[in-house]
Amino acid sequence: MRQRVITAVVALILFIPLIVIGQMPLQVVMAMLGGIAVYELFRMKGLDIKTPEGILAIVGSVVLILPRSTWYDFLPKTVNGNTLFYLVVMALLVLPVFLKNALTFDTIGFPVLVSLYVGTGFQNFISARETGLHVLMYALFIVWSTDIGAYMIGRKYGKRKLAPDISPNKTVEGSLGGMLCAVVVSLVFTLIWPLTYNVFVMLLLAIIFSVVGQLGDLVESAYKRYYGVKDSGNILPGHGGILDRFDSLLFVFPLMHLVGLF
């Protein structure tokens, strides 16, 4: 527990100034975290990242994460991260030609999906920050309050298992408690820093974001259980890997973009 607390404090000391500064420093760090997340997924599946498909998966996530305005502005205006990502997909599709069918369409699907999942999540993280610090902080507070509320309330009142085959420690009561905490935080936040919609709509969205964040957590738990690993990595002592910390956010940020918050 002490190790978890120390890691969390150190991470916040480094992370908070970074998101306040934003711009290129944040973009570079998010791209690095995206590359680590891709590595963690390859590692979970038992694949070597130092292969053509592993390297291309990292490249695919990075071109999605880095904003066009900062990194690709020298290219024609019709070109964006999605265009560059598809070039990476094309390169992956071509690999079997040069590797004498060592890869198949099915095996190529894994690096494509990994880079799309990681790249889109971190891309929307940056987009939220570019819209405004308050937008990014809103999403972080919703996810953090959900996690804290689910843990505290689940620990005290949890009885019914939420997904025993995937994450045995999660309970229905904890999940509802996390949603309640997210609603309270959303109410306080939007009264101080109004967002796109009125308070009532933001409370409804907070419930949806809380549920989707918990689903993102369960998705990663399902894959870890399938691959037989406890954590996605060990880069954060006491907390696991990058995916273990960002799994909820990788689901919440794209949804926030979809509903027009940034």
GROMACS .gro file of C-alpha atoms in nm:
model
  262
    1MET     CA    1   0.000   0.000   0.000
    2ARG     CA    2   0.282   0.239   0.089
    3GLN     CA    3   0.449   0.175  -0.245
    4ARG     CA    4   0.121   0.251  -0.426
    5VAL     CA    5   0.084   0.580  -0.241
    6ILE     CA    6   0.444   0.687  -0.310
    7THR     CA    7   0.409   0.604  -0.680
    8ALA     CA    8   0.078   0.793  -0.701
    9VAL     CA    9   0.222   1.103  -0.533
   10VAL     CA   10   0.532   1.106  -0.754
   11ALA     CA   11   0.319   1.051  -1.067
   12LEU     CA   12   0.089   1.340  -0.975
   13ILE     CA   13   0.384   1.571  -0.906
   14LEU     CA   14   0.512   1.500  -1.257
   15PHE     CA   15   0.175   1.470  -1.431
   16ILE     CA   16  -0.011   1.779  -1.308
   17PRO     CA   17   0.248   2.037  -1.431
   18LEU     CA   18   0.263   1.850  -1.761
   19ILE     CA   19  -0.109   1.877  -1.831
   20VAL     CA   20  -0.108   2.239  -1.718
   21ILE     CA   21   0.171   2.320  -1.968
   22GLY     CA   22   0.009   2.109  -2.242
   23GLN     CA   23   0.120   2.160  -2.602
   24MET     CA   24   0.431   1.983  -2.732
   25PRO     CA   25   0.564   1.851  -2.397
   26LEU     CA   26   0.231   1.680  -2.325
   27GLN     CA   27   0.207   1.549  -2.681
   28VAL     CA   28   0.552   1.392  -2.665
   29VAL     CA   29   0.483   1.225  -2.331
   30MET     CA   30   0.143   1.095  -2.449
   31ALA     CA   31   0.309   0.949  -2.759
   32MET     CA   32   0.568   0.780  -2.537
   33LEU     CA   33   0.295   0.641  -2.309
   34GLY     CA   34   0.108   0.520  -2.615
   35GLY     CA   35   0.417   0.334  -2.735
   36ILE     CA   36   0.457   0.175  -2.391
   37ALA     CA   37   0.090   0.073  -2.390
   38VAL     CA   38   0.133  -0.097  -2.729
   39TYR     CA   39   0.439  -0.278  -2.593
   40GLU     CA   40   0.236  -0.393  -2.290
   41LEU     CA   41  -0.036  -0.542  -2.509
   42PHE     CA   42   0.222  -0.724  -2.720
   43ARG     CA   43   0.388  -0.847  -2.401
   44MET     CA   44   0.055  -0.971  -2.262
   45LYS     CA   45   0.000  -1.175  -2.578
   46GLY     CA   46   0.357  -1.308  -2.565
   47LEU     CA   47   0.468  -1.131  -2.883
   48ASP     CA   48   0.802  -0.964  -2.948
   49ILE     CA   49   0.768  -0.590  -2.998
   50LYS     CA   50   1.102  -0.586  -3.185
   51THR     CA   51   0.941  -0.723  -3.501
   52PRO     CA   52   0.818  -0.539  -3.811
   53GLU     CA   53   0.456  -0.569  -3.696
   54GLY     CA   54   0.544  -0.457  -3.343
   55ILE     CA   55   0.734  -0.152  -3.464
   56LEU     CA   56   0.456  -0.061  -3.708
   57ALA     CA   57   0.197  -0.095  -3.429
   58ILE     CA   58   0.389   0.163  -3.224
   59VAL     CA   59   0.424   0.390  -3.529
   60GLY     CA   60   0.051   0.356  -3.596
   61SER     CA   61  -0.041   0.461  -3.244
   62VAL     CA   62   0.204   0.753  -3.249
   63VAL     CA   63   0.077   0.901  -3.579
   64LEU     CA   64  -0.274   0.894  -3.435
   65ILE     CA   65  -0.169   1.054  -3.108
   66LEU     CA   66   0.042   1.344  -3.236
   67PRO     CA   67  -0.173   1.638  -3.360
   68ARG     CA   68  -0.149   1.739  -3.723
   69SER     CA   69  -0.119   2.110  -3.644
   70THR     CA   70   0.205   2.056  -3.453
   71TRP     CA   71   0.368   1.764  -3.630
   72TYR     CA   72   0.226   1.719  -3.982
   73ASP     CA   73   0.147   2.074  -4.090
   74PHE     CA   74   0.405   2.050  -4.372
   75LEU     CA   75   0.192   1.782  -4.540
   76PRO     CA   76  -0.105   1.859  -4.770
   77LYS     CA   77  -0.408   1.984  -4.577
   78THR     CA   78  -0.606   1.674  -4.675
   79VAL     CA   79  -0.361   1.455  -4.482
   80ASN     CA   80  -0.427   1.388  -4.113
   81GLY     CA   81  -0.340   1.128  -3.852
   82ASN     CA   82  -0.604   0.888  -3.985
   83THR     CA   83  -0.451   0.905  -4.333
   84LEU     CA   84  -0.106   0.829  -4.196
   85PHE     CA   85  -0.249   0.552  -3.979
   86TYR     CA   86  -0.393   0.382  -4.286
   87LEU     CA   87  -0.052   0.397  -4.451
   88VAL     CA   88   0.075   0.198  -4.151
   89VAL     CA   89  -0.212  -0.049  -4.199
   90MET     CA   90  -0.114  -0.084  -4.564
   91ALA     CA   91   0.247  -0.154  -4.459
   92LEU     CA   92   0.122  -0.424  -4.222
   93LEU     CA   93  -0.087  -0.579  -4.500
   94VAL     CA   94   0.218  -0.587  -4.725
   95LEU     CA   95   0.438  -0.763  -4.467
   96PRO     CA   96   0.332  -1.121  -4.562
   97VAL     CA   97   0.464  -1.058  -4.914
   98PHE     CA   98   0.814  -0.995  -4.781
   99LEU     CA   99   0.801  -1.238  -4.488
  100LYS     CA  100   0.691  -1.532  -4.704
  101ASN     CA  101   0.350  -1.571  -4.541
  102ALA     CA  102   0.494  -1.576  -4.189
  103LEU     CA  103   0.201  -1.348  -4.106
  104THR     CA  104  -0.164  -1.387  -4.197
  105PHE     CA  105  -0.458  -1.150  -4.224
  106ASP     CA  106  -0.569  -1.266  -3.878
  107THR     CA  107  -0.233  -1.206  -3.710
  108ILE     CA  108  -0.203  -0.864  -3.871
  109GLY     CA  109  -0.538  -0.773  -3.715
  110PHE     CA  110  -0.386  -0.769  -3.366
  111PRO     CA  111  -0.129  -0.489  -3.420
  112VAL     CA  112  -0.386  -0.287  -3.618
  113LEU     CA  113  -0.646  -0.306  -3.340
  114VAL     CA  114  -0.386  -0.243  -3.069
  115SER     CA  115  -0.255   0.074  -3.234
  116LEU     CA  116  -0.609   0.197  -3.308
  117TYR     CA  117  -0.726   0.136  -2.949
  118VAL     CA  118  -0.425   0.300  -2.787
  119GLY     CA  119  -0.375   0.574  -3.046
  120THR     CA  120  -0.737   0.692  -3.052
  121GLY     CA  121  -0.757   0.703  -2.673
  122PHE     CA  122  -0.445   0.913  -2.625
  123GLN     CA  123  -0.530   1.124  -2.931
  124ASN     CA  124  -0.853   1.231  -2.764
  125PHE     CA  125  -0.667   1.296  -2.439
  126ILE     CA  126  -0.460   1.556  -2.623
  127SER     CA  127  -0.765   1.695  -2.805
  128ALA     CA  128  -0.941   1.748  -2.472
  129ARG     CA  129  -0.640   1.942  -2.339
  130GLU     CA  130  -0.624   2.154  -2.655
  131THR     CA  131  -0.989   2.249  -2.603
  132GLY     CA  132  -0.918   2.358  -2.248
  133LEU     CA  133  -0.760   2.245  -1.924
  134HIS     CA  134  -1.102   2.237  -1.757
  135VAL     CA  135  -1.229   1.986  -2.017
  136LEU     CA  136  -0.936   1.753  -1.953
  137MET     CA  137  -0.968   1.789  -1.576
  138TYR     CA  138  -1.340   1.712  -1.594
  139ALA     CA  139  -1.271   1.375  -1.757
  140LEU     CA  140  -0.991   1.296  -1.512
  141PHE     CA  141  -1.209   1.385  -1.214
  142ILE     CA  142  -1.495   1.168  -1.342
  143VAL     CA  143  -1.269   0.865  -1.386
  144TRP     CA  144  -1.076   0.920  -1.062
  145SER     CA  145  -1.394   0.975  -0.856
  146THR     CA  146  -1.546   0.662  -1.008
  147ASP     CA  147  -1.240   0.456  -0.917
  148ILE     CA  148  -1.218   0.595  -0.563
  149GLY     CA  149  -1.592   0.570  -0.501
  150ALA     CA  150  -1.612   0.216  -0.634
  151TYR     CA  151  -1.318   0.108  -0.419
  152MET     CA  152  -1.431   0.274  -0.096
  153ILE     CA  153  -1.800   0.187  -0.119
  154GLY     CA  154  -1.735  -0.159  -0.260
  155ARG     CA  155  -1.492  -0.234   0.021
  156LYS     CA  156  -1.742  -0.131   0.288
  157TYR     CA  157  -2.077  -0.239   0.141
  158GLY     CA  158  -1.994  -0.465  -0.152
  159LYS     CA  159  -2.169  -0.804  -0.152
  160ARG     CA  160  -2.283  -0.890  -0.504
  161LYS     CA  161  -2.006  -0.962  -0.753
  162LEU     CA  162  -2.014  -0.746  -1.064
  163ALA     CA  163  -1.807  -0.966  -1.297
  164PRO     CA  164  -1.666  -1.257  -1.093
  165ASP     CA  165  -1.510  -1.434  -1.392
  166ILE     CA  166  -1.321  -1.121  -1.497
  167SER     CA  167  -1.253  -0.911  -1.188
  168PRO     CA  168  -1.359  -1.095  -0.868
  169ASN     CA  169  -1.304  -0.796  -0.638
  170LYS     CA  170  -1.549  -0.564  -0.814
  171THR     CA  171  -1.902  -0.547  -0.679
  172VAL     CA  172  -2.236  -0.410  -0.795
  173GLU     CA  173  -2.250  -0.187  -0.487
  174GLY     CA  174  -1.903  -0.054  -0.562
  175SER     CA  175  -1.998   0.016  -0.922
  176LEU     CA  176  -2.308   0.210  -0.816
  177GLY     CA  177  -2.102   0.395  -0.557
  178GLY     CA  178  -1.853   0.495  -0.823
  179MET     CA  179  -2.135   0.628  -1.041
  180LEU     CA  180  -2.276   0.826  -0.749
  181CYS     CA  181  -1.937   0.983  -0.675
  182ALA     CA  182  -1.896   1.072  -1.042
  183VAL     CA  183  -2.235   1.248  -1.041
  184VAL     CA  184  -2.148   1.448  -0.729
  185VAL     CA  185  -1.811   1.550  -0.873
  186SER     CA  186  -1.973   1.640  -1.205
  187LEU     CA  187  -2.230   1.859  -1.029
  188VAL     CA  188  -1.967   2.051  -0.832
  189PHE     CA  189  -1.734   2.081  -1.131
  190THR     CA  190  -1.992   2.206  -1.380
  191LEU     CA  191  -2.130   2.460  -1.135
  192ILE     CA  192  -1.781   2.608  -1.104
  193TRP     CA  193  -1.662   2.555  -1.464
  194PRO     CA  194  -1.960   2.524  -1.702
  195LEU     CA  195  -1.905   2.296  -1.999
  196THR     CA  196  -2.086   2.250  -2.331
  197TYR     CA  197  -2.423   2.145  -2.191
  198ASN     CA  198  -2.638   2.246  -1.896
  199VAL     CA  199  -2.593   2.090  -1.554
  200PHE     CA  200  -2.874   1.835  -1.596
  201VAL     CA  201  -2.730   1.699  -1.923
  202MET     CA  202  -2.380   1.689  -1.771
  203LEU     CA  203  -2.511   1.480  -1.481
  204LEU     CA  204  -2.660   1.229  -1.725
  205LEU     CA  205  -2.335   1.225  -1.919
  206ALA     CA  206  -2.140   1.174  -1.595
  207ILE     CA  207  -2.336   0.852  -1.535
  208ILE     CA  208  -2.260   0.735  -1.889
  209PHE     CA  209  -1.892   0.827  -1.861
  210SER     CA  210  -1.868   0.647  -1.527
  211VAL     CA  211  -2.022   0.331  -1.671
  212VAL     CA  212  -1.803   0.345  -1.982
  213GLY     CA  213  -1.492   0.405  -1.770
  214GLN     CA  214  -1.574   0.096  -1.564
  215LEU     CA  215  -1.627  -0.101  -1.885
  216GLY     CA  216  -1.285   0.012  -2.005
  217ASP     CA  217  -1.137  -0.120  -1.683
  218LEU     CA  218  -1.321  -0.451  -1.720
  219VAL     CA  219  -1.210  -0.485  -2.082
  220GLU     CA  220  -0.845  -0.470  -1.983
  221SER     CA  221  -0.910  -0.707  -1.691
  222ALA     CA  222  -1.071  -0.953  -1.931
  223TYR     CA  223  -0.768  -0.952  -2.159
  224LYS     CA  224  -0.526  -0.984  -1.868
  225ARG     CA  225  -0.719  -1.283  -1.740
  226TYR     CA  226  -0.729  -1.436  -2.088
  227TYR     CA  227  -0.353  -1.395  -2.131
  228GLY     CA  228  -0.282  -1.504  -1.774
  229VAL     CA  229  -0.108  -1.190  -1.647
  230LYS     CA  230  -0.171  -0.994  -1.328
  231ASP     CA  231  -0.074  -0.649  -1.457
  232SER     CA  232  -0.019  -0.507  -1.803
  233GLY     CA  233   0.333  -0.405  -1.698
  234ASN     CA  234   0.550  -0.302  -1.406
  235ILE     CA  235   0.658   0.050  -1.499
  236LEU     CA  236   0.454   0.196  -1.209
  237PRO     CA  237   0.550   0.018  -0.883
  238GLY     CA  238   0.238  -0.089  -0.697
  239HIS     CA  239   0.011   0.016  -0.985
  240GLY     CA  240   0.121  -0.207  -1.273
  241GLY     CA  241   0.157  -0.071  -1.625
  242ILE     CA  242   0.039   0.224  -1.830
  243LEU     CA  243  -0.271   0.038  -1.946
  244ASP     CA  244  -0.361  -0.040  -1.586
  245ARG     CA  245  -0.378   0.336  -1.519
  246PHE     CA  246  -0.526   0.456  -1.848
  247ASP     CA  247  -0.769   0.175  -1.940
  248SER     CA  248  -1.076   0.372  -1.829
  249LEU     CA  249  -0.958   0.696  -1.990
  250LEU     CA  250  -0.897   0.523  -2.325
  251PHE     CA  251  -1.271   0.453  -2.334
  252VAL     CA  252  -1.400   0.777  -2.180
  253PHE     CA  253  -1.212   1.033  -2.390
  254PRO     CA  254  -1.332   0.909  -2.733
  255LEU     CA  255  -1.690   0.905  -2.600
  256MET     CA  256  -1.652   1.262  -2.469
  257HIS     CA  257  -1.542   1.363  -2.818
  258LEU     CA  258  -1.836   1.178  -2.970
  259VAL     CA  259  -2.090   1.371  -2.760
  260GLY     CA  260  -1.928   1.703  -2.846
  261LEU     CA  261  -1.747   1.806  -2.525
  262PHE     CA  262  -1.437   1.884  -2.732
   0.00000   0.00000   0.00000
